[in-house]
mmCIF file of C-alpha atoms in Angstrom:
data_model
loop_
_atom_site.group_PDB
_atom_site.id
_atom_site.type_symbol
_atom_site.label_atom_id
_atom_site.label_comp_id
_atom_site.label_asym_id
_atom_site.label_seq_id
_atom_site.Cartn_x
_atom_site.Cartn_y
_atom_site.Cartn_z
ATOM 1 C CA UNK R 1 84.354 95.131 133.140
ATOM 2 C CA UNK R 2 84.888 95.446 129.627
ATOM 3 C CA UNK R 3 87.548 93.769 127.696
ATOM 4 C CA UNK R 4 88.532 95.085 124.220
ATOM 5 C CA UNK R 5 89.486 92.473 122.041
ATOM 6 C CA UNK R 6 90.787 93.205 118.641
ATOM 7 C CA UNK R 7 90.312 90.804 115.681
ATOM 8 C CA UNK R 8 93.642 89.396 114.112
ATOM 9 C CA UNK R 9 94.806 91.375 111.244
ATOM 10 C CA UNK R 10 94.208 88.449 107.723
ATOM 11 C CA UNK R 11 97.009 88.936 105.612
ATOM 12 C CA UNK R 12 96.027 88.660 102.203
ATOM 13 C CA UNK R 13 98.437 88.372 99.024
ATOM 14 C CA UNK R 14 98.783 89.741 95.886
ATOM 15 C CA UNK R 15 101.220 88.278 92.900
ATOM 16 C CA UNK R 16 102.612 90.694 90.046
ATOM 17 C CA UNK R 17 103.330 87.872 87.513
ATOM 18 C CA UNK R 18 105.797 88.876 85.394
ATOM 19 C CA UNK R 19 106.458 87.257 81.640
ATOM 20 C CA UNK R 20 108.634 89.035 79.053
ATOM 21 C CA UNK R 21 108.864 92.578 80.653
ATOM 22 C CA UNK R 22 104.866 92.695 80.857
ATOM 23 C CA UNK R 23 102.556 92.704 84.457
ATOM 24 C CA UNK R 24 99.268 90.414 84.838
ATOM 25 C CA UNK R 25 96.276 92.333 86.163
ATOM 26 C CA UNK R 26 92.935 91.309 86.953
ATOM 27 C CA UNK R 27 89.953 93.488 86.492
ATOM 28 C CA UNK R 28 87.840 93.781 89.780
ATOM 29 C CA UNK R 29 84.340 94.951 88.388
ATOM 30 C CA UNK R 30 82.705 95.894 91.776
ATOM 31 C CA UNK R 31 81.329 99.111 93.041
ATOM 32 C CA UNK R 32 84.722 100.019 94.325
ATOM 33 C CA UNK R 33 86.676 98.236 91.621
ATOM 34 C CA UNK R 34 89.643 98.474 89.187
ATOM 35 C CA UNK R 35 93.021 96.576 88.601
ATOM 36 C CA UNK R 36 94.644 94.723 91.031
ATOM 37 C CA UNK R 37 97.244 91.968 91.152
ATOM 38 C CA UNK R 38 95.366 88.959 91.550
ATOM 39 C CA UNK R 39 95.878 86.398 94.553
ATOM 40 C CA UNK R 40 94.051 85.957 98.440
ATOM 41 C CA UNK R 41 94.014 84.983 101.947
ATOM 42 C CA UNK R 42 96.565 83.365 103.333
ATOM 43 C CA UNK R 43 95.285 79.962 105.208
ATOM 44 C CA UNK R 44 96.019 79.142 108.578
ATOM 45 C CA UNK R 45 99.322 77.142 108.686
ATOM 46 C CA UNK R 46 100.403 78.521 104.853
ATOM 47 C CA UNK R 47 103.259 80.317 104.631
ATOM 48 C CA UNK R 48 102.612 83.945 102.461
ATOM 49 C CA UNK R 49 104.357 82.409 99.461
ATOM 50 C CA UNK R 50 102.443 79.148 99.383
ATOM 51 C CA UNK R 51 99.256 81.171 99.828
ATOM 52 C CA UNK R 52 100.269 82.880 96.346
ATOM 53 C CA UNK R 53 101.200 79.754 95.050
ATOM 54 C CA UNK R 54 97.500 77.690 96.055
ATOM 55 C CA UNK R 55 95.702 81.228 94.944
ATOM 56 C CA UNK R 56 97.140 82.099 91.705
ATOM 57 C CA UNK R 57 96.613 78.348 90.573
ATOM 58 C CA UNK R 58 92.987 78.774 91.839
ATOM 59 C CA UNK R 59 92.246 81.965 90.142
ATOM 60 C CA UNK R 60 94.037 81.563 86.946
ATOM 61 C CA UNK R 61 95.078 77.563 86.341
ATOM 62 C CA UNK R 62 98.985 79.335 86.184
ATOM 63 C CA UNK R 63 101.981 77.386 88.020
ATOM 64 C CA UNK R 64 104.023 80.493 89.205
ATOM 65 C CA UNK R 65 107.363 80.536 90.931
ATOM 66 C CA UNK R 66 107.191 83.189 93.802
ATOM 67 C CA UNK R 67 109.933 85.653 94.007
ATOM 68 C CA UNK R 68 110.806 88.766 95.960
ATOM 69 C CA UNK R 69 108.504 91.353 98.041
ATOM 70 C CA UNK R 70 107.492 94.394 96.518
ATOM 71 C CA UNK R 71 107.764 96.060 99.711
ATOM 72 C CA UNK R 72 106.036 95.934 103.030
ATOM 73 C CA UNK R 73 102.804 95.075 103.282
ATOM 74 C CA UNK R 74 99.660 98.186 103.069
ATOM 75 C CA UNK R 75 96.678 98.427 104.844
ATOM 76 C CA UNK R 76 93.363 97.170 102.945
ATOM 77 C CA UNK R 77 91.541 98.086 106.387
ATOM 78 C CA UNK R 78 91.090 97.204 109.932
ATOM 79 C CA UNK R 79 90.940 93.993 109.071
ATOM 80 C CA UNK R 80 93.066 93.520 106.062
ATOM 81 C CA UNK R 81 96.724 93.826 105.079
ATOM 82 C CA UNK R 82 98.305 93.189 101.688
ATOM 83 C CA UNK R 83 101.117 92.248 101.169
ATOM 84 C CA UNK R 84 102.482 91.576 96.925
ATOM 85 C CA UNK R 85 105.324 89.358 95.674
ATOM 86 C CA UNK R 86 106.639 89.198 92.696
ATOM 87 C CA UNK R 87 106.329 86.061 90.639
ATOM 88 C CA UNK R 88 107.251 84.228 86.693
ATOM 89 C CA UNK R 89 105.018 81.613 84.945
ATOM 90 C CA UNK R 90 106.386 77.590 85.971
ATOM 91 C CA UNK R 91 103.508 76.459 83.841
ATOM 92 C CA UNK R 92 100.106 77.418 82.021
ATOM 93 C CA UNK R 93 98.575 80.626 80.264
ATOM 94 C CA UNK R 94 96.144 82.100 82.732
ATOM 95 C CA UNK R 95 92.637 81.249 82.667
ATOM 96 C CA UNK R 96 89.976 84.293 83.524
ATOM 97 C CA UNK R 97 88.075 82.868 86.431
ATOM 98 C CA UNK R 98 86.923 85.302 88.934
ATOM 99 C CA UNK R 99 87.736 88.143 87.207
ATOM 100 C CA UNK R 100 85.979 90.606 84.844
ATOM 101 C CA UNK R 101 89.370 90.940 82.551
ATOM 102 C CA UNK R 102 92.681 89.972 82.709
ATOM 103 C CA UNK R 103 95.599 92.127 80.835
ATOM 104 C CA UNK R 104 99.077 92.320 80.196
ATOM 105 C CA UNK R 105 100.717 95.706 80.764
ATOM 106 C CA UNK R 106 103.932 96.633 79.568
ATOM 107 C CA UNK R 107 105.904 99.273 82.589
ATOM 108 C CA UNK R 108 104.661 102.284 80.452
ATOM 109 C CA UNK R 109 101.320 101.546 80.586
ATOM 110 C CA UNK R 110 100.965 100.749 84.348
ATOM 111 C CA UNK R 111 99.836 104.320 84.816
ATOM 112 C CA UNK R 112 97.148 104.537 82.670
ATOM 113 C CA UNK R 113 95.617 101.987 85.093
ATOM 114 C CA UNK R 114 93.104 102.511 87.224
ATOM 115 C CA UNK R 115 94.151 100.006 90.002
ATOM 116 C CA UNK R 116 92.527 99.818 93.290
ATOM 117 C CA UNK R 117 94.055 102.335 96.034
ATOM 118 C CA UNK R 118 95.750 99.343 98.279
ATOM 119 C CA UNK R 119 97.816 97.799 95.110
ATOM 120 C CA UNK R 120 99.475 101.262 93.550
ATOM 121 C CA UNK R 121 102.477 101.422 96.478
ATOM 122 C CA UNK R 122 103.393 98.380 94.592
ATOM 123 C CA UNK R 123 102.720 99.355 91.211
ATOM 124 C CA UNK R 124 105.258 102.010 91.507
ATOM 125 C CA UNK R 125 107.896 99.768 93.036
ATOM 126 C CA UNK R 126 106.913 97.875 90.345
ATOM 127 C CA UNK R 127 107.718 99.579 87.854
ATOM 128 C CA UNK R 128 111.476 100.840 88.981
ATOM 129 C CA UNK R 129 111.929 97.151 88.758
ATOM 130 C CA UNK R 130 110.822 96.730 84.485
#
């Protein structure tokens, strides 16, 4: 007998880091690339907000304060869900680490992005809130 057994869904999170009315994006240069807000997985015992916290320090050297969701959380894949908060800087200008490009956009320019499929539901909400 055959028992299907489905592999646990890894929630990973995104932060839109807000400063002065402008959104940090990171440049994904991949095959299947583009913007995206940058962040992770979320750890095993780490709360989604502490995951942004630990991942947005690793990526970019930025202290960030973690504030509300942009809405549920979308589909990457099977495997995959993200989920994106909203966030201002504590400390630090951000460092380019494991990105191609980082960039400030101000609300009018979000849509001349080309961000990956899974972050533009939050993009949008996104930008209602500017």
């Amino acid at each position: 007998m055959y028992i299907w057994q489905s592999r646990p869904v890894q929630i990973v999170v995104g932060v839109a880091v807000v400063k002065r009315g402008r959104v940090l994006a990171a440049y994904r240069p991949d095959p299947d690339g583009g913007w995206e807000f940058p962040g992770g997985k979320v750890e095993p015992g780490e709360t989604e907000e502490q995951a942004a916290v630990r991942e947005i320090r690793e990526e970019l050297d930025l202290e960030i304060k973690v504030g509300e969701s942009l809405g549920p959380a979308v589909d990457i894949s099977e495997r995959y869900r993200l989920h994106v908060y909203r966030a201002s800087i504590v400390a630090g200008d951000p460092v380019l680490r494991e990105h191609a490009e980082l960039r400030w956009f101000a609300p009018a320019e979000l849509d001349e992005a080309d961000w990956l499929i899974p972050d533009r539901p939050f993009v949008r909400r996104l930008r209602e809130l500017l």
